[in-house]
Tab-separated table of N, CA, C and O in Angstrom:
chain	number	residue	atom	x	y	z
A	1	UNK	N	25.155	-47.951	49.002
A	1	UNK	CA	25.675	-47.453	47.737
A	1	UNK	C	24.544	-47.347	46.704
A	1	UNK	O	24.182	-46.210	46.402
A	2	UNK	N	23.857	-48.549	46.046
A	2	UNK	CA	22.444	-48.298	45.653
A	2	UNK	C	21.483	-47.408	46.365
A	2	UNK	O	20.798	-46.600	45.739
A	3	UNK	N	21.426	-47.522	47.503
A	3	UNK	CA	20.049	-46.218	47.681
A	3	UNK	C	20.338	-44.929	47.169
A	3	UNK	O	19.412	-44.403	46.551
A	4	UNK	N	21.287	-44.354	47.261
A	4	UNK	CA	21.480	-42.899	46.856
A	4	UNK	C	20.843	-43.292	44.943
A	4	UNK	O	19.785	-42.824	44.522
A	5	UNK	N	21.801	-44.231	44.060
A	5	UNK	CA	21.039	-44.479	43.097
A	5	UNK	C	19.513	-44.237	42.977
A	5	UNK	O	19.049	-43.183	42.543
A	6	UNK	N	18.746	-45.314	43.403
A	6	UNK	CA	17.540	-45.204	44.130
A	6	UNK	C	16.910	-43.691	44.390
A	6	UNK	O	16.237	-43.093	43.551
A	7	UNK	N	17.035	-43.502	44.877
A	7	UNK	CA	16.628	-42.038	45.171
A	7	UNK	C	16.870	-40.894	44.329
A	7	UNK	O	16.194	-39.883	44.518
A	8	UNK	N	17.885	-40.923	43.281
A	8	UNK	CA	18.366	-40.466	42.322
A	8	UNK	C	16.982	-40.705	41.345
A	8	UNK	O	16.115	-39.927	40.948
A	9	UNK	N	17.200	-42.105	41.165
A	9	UNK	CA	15.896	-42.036	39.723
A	9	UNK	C	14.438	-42.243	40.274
A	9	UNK	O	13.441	-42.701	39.715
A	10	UNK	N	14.640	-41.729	41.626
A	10	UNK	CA	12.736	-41.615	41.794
A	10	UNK	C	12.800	-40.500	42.214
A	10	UNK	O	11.874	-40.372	43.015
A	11	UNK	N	13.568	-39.274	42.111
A	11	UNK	CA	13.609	-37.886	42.004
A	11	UNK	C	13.542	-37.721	40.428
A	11	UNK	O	12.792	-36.850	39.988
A	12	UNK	N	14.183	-38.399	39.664
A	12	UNK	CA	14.277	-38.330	37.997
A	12	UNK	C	12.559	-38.348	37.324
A	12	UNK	O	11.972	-37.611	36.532
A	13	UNK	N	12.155	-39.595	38.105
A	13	UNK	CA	10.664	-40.039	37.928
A	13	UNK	C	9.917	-39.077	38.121
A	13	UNK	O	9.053	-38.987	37.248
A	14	UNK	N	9.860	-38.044	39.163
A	14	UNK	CA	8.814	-37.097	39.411
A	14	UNK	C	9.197	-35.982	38.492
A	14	UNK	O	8.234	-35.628	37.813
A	15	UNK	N	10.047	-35.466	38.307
A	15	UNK	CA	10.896	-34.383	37.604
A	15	UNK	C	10.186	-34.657	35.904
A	15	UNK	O	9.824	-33.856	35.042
A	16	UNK	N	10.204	-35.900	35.943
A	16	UNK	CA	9.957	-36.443	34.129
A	16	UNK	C	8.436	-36.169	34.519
A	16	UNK	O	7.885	-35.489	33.653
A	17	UNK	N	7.473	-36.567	35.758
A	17	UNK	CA	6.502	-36.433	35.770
A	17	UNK	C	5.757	-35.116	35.955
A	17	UNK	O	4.578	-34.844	35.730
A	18	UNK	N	6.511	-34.556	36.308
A	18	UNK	CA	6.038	-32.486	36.121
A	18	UNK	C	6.262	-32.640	34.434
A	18	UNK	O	5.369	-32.953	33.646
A	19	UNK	N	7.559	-32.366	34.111
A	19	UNK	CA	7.448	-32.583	32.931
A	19	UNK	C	6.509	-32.556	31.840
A	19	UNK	O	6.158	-31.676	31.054
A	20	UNK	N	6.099	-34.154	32.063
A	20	UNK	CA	5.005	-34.280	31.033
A	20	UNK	C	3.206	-33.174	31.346
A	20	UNK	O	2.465	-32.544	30.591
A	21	UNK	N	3.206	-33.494	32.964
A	21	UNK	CA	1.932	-32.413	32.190
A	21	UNK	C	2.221	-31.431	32.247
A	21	UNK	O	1.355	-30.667	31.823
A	22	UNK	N	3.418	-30.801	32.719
A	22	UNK	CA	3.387	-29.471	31.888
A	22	UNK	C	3.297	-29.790	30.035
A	22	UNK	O	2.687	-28.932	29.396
A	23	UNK	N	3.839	-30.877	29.315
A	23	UNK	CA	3.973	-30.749	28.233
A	23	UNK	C	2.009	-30.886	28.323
A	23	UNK	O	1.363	-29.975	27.807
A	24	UNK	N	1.572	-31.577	28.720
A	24	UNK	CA	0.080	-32.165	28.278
A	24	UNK	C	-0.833	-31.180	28.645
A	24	UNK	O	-1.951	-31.295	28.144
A	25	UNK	N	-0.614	-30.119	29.489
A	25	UNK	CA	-1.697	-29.142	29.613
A	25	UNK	C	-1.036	-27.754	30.293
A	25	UNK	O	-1.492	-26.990	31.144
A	26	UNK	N	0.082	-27.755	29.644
A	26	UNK	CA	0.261	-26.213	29.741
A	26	UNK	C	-0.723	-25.314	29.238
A	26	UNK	O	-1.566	-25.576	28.380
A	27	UNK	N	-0.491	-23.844	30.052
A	27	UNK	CA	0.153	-23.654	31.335
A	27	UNK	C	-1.044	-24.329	32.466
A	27	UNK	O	-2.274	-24.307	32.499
A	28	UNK	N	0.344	-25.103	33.606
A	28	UNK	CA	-0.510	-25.558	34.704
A	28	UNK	C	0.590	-25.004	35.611
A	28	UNK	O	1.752	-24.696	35.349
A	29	UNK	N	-0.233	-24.959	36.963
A	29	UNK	CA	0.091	-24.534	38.196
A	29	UNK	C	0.688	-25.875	39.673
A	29	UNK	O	0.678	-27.064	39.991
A	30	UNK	N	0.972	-24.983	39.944
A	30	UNK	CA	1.940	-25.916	41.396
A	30	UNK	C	0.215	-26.740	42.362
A	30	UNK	O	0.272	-27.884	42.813
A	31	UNK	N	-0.851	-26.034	42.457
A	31	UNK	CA	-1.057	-26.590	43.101
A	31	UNK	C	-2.144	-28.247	42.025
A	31	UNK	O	-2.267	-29.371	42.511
A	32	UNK	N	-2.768	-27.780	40.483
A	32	UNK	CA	-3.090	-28.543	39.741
A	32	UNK	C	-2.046	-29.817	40.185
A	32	UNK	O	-2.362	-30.776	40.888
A	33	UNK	N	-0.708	-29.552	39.571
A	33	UNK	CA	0.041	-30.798	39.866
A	33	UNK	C	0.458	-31.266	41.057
A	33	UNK	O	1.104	-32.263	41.382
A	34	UNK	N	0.050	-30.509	41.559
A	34	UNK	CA	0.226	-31.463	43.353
A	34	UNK	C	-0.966	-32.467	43.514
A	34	UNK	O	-0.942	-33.610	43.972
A	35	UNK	N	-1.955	-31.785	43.045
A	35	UNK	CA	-3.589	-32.889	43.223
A	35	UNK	C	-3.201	-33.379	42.362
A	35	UNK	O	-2.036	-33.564	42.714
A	36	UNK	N	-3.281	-33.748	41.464
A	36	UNK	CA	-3.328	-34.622	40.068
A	36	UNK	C	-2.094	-35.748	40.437
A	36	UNK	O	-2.190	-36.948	40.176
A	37	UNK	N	-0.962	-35.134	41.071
A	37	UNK	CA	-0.026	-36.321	41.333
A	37	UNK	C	0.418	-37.275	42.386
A	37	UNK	O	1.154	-38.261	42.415
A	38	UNK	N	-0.733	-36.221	43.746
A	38	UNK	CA	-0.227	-37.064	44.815
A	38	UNK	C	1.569	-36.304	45.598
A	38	UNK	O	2.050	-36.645	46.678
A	39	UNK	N	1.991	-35.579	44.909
A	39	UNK	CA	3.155	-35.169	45.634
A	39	UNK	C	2.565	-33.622	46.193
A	39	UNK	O	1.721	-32.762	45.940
A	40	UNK	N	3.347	-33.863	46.860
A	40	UNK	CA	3.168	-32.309	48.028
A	40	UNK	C	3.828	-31.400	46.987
A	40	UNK	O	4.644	-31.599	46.086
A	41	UNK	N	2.764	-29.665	47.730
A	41	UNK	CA	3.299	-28.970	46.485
A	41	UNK	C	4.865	-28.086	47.154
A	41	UNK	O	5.197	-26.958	46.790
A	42	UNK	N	5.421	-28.705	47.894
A	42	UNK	CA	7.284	-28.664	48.149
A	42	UNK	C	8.168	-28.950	47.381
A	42	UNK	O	9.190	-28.342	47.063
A	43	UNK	N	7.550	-30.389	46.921
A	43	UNK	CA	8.395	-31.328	45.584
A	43	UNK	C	7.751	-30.971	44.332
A	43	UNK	O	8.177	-31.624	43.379
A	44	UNK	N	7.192	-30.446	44.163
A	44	UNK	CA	6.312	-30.291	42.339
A	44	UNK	C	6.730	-29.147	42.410
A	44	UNK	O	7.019	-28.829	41.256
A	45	UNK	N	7.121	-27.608	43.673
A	45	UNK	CA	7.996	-26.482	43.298
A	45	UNK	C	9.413	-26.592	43.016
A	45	UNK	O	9.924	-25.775	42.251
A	46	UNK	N	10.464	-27.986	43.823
A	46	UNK	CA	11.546	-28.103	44.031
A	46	UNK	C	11.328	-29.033	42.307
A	46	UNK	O	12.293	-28.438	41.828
A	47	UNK	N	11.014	-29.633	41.526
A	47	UNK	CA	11.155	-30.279	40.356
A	47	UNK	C	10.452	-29.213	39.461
A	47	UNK	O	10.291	-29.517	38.279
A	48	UNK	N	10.161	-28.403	39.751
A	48	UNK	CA	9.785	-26.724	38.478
A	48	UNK	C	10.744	-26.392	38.665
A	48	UNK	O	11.094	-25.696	37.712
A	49	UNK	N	11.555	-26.466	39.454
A	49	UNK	CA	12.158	-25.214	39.425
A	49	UNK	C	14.384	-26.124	38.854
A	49	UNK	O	15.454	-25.775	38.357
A	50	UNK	N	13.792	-27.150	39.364
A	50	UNK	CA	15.113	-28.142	38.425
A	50	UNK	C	14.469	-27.787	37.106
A	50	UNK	O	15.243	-26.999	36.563
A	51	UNK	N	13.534	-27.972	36.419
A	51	UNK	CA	13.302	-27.910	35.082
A	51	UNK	C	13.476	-27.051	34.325
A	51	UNK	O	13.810	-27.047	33.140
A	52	UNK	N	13.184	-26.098	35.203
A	52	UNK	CA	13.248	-24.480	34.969
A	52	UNK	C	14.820	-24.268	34.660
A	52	UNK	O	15.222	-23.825	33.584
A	53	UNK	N	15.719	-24.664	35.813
A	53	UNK	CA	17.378	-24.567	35.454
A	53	UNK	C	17.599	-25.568	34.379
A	53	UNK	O	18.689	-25.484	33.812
A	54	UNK	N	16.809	-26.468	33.997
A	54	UNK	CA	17.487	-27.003	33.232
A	54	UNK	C	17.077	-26.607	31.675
A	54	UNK	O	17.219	-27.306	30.672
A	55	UNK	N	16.479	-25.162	31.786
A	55	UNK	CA	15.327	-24.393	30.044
A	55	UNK	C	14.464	-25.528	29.812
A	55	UNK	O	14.070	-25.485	28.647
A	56	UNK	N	13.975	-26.595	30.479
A	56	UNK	CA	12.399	-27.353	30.053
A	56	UNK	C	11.408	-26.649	29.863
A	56	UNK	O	10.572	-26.804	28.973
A	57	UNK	N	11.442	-25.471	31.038
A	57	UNK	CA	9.991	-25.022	31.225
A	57	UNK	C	10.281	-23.640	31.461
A	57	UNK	O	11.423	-23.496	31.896
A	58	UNK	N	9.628	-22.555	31.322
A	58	UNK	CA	9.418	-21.465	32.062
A	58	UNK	C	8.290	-21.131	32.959
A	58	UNK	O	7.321	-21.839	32.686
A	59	UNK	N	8.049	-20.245	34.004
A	59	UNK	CA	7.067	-19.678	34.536
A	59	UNK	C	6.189	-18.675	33.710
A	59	UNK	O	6.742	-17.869	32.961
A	60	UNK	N	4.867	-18.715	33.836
A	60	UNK	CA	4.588	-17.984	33.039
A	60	UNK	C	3.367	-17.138	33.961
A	60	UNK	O	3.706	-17.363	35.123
A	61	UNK	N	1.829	-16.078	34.007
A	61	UNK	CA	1.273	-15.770	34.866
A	61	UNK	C	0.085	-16.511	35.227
A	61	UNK	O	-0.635	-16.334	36.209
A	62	UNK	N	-0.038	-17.483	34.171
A	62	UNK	CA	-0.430	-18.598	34.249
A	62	UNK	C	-0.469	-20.116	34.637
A	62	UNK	O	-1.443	-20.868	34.629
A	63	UNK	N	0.816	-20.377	34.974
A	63	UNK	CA	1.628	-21.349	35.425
A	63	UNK	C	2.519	-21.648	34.762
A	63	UNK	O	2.779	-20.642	34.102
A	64	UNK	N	3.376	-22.651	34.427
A	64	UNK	CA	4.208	-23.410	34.290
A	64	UNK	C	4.176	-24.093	32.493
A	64	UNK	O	3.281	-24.906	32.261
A	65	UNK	N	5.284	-23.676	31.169
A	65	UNK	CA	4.884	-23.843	30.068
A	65	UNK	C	6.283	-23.966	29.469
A	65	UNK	O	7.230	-23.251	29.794
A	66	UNK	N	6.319	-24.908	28.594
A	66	UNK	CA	7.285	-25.488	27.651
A	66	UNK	C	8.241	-24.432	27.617
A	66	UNK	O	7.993	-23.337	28.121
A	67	UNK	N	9.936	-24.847	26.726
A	67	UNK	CA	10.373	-24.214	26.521
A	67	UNK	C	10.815	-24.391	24.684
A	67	UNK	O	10.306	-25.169	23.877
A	68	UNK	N	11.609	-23.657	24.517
A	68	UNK	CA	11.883	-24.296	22.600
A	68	UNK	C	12.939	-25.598	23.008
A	68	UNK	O	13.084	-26.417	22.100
A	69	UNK	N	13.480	-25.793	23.930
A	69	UNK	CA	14.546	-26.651	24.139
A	69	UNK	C	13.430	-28.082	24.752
A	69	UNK	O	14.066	-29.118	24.945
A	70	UNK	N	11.818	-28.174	25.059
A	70	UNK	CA	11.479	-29.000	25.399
A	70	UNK	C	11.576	-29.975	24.748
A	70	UNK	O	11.972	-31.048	25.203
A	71	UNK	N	11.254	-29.791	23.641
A	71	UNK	CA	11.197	-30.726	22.066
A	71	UNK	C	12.106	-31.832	21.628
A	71	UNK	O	11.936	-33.038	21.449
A	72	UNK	N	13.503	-30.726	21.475
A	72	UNK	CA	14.658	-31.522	21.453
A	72	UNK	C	15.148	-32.986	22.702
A	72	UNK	O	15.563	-34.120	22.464
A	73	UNK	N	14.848	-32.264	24.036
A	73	UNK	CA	14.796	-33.211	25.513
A	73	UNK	C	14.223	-34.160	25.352
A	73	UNK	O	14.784	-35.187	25.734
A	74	UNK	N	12.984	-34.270	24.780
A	74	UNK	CA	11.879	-35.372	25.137
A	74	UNK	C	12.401	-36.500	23.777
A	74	UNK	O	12.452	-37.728	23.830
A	75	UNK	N	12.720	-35.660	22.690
A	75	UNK	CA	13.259	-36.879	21.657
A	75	UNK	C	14.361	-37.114	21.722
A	75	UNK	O	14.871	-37.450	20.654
A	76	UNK	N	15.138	-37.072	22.773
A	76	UNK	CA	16.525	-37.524	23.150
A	76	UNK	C	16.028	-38.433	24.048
A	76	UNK	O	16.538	-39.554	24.026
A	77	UNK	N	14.997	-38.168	24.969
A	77	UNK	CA	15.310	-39.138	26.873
A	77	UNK	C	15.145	-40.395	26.504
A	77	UNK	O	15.824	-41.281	27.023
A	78	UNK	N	14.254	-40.646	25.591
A	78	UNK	CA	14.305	-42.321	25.886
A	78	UNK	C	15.488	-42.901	24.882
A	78	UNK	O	15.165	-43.920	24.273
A	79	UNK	N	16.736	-42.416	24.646
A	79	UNK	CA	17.612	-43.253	23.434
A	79	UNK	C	18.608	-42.846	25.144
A	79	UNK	O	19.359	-43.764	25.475
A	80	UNK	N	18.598	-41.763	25.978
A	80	UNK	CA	19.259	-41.567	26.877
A	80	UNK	C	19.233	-42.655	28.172
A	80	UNK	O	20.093	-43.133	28.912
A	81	UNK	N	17.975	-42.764	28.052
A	81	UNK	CA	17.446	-44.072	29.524
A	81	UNK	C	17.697	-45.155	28.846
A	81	UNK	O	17.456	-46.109	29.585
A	82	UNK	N	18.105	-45.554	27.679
A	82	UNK	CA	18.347	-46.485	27.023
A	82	UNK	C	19.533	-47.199	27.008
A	82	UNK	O	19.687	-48.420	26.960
A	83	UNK	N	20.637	-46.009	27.070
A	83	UNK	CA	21.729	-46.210	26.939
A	83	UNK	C	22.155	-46.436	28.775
A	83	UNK	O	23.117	-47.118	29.126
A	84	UNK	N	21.373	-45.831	29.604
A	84	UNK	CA	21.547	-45.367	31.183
A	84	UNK	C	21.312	-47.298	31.745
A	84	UNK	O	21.912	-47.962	32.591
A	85	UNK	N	20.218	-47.630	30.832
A	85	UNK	CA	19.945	-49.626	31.917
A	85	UNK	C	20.321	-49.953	30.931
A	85	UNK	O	19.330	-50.578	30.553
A	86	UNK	N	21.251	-50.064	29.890
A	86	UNK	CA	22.535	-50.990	29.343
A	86	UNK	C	23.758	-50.947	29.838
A	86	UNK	O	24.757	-51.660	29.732
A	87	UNK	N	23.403	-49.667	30.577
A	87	UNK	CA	25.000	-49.505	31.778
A	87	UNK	C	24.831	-50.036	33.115
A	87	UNK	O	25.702	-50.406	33.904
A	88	UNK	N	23.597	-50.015	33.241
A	88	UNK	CA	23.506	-50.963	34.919
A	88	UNK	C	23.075	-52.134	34.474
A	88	UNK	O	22.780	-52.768	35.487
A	89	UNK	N	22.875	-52.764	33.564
A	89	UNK	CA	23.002	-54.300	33.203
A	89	UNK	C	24.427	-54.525	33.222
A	89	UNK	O	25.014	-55.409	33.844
A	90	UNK	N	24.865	-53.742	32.567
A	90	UNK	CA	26.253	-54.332	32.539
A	90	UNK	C	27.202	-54.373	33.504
A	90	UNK	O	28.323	-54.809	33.242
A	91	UNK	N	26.891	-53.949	34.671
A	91	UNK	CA	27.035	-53.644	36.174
A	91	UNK	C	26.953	-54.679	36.961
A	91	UNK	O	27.512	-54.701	38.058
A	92	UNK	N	26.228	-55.681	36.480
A	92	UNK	CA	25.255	-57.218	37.632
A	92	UNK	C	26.647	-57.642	37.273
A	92	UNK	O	27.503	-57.510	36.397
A	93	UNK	N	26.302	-58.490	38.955
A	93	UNK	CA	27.463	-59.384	39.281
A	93	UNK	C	26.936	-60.216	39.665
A	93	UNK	O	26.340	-60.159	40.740
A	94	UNK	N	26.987	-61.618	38.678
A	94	UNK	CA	26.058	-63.040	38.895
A	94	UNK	C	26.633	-63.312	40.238
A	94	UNK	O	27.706	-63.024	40.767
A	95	UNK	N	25.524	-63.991	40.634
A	95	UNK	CA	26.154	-65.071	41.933
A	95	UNK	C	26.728	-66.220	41.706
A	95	UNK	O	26.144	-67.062	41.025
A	96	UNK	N	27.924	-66.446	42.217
A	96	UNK	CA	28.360	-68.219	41.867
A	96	UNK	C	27.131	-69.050	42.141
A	96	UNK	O	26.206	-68.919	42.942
A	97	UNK	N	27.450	-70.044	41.116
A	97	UNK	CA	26.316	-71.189	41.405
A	97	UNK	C	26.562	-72.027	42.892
A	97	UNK	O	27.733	-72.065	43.267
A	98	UNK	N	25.875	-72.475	43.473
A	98	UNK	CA	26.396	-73.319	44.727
A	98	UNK	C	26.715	-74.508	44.182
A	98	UNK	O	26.226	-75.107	43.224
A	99	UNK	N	28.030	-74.902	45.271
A	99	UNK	CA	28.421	-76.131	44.924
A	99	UNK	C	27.489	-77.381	45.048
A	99	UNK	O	26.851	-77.572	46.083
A	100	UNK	N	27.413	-78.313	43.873
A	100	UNK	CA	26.493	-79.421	44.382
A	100	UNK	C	27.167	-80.215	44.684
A	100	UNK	O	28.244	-80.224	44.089
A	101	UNK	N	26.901	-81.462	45.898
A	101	UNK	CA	27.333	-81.908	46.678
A	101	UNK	C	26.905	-83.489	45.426
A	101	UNK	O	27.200	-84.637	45.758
């Protein structure tokens, strides 16, 4: 049940990590962020192209560059991830203490 979680926010992680250098050195290209990150350039096209559906970024003939909607995203995510691990804190289910003998 957690792994799909799991796998959820380390797809989130790379997605945020195109992201930013597109924000930090637009326009960049599929294969720049494949070297620079260590991910194959399969997953740095498959997370352009989530970003892309989601108006982060557009294509451009240059590579890969902000959108007007980037701005607004980035000063929302962290009050969003904020609110996201006050909901899985509130999720833990202590362990009973063991009985002492």
């Amino acid at each position: 049940m957690i792994d799909r979680l799991e796998k959820e926010v380390d797809m989130l992680e790379r997605h945020l990590e195109v992201l930013r250098m597109v924000i930090e050195n637009e326009p960049i290209g599929i294969v720049k962020m494949s070297n620079e990150t260590g991910y194959p350039h399969h997953k740095v096209r498959y997370s352009l192209r989530v970003l892309e559906e989601e108006n982060l970024i557009e294509p451009s003939s240059q590579g890969a560059i902000t959108t007007d909607h980037t701005h607004e995203f980035v000063e929302e995510l962290d009050e969003k991830v904020d609110e996201t691990v006050q909901k899985l804190q509130s999720m833990k289910i202590e362990a009973p203490a063991e009985a002492e003998n």
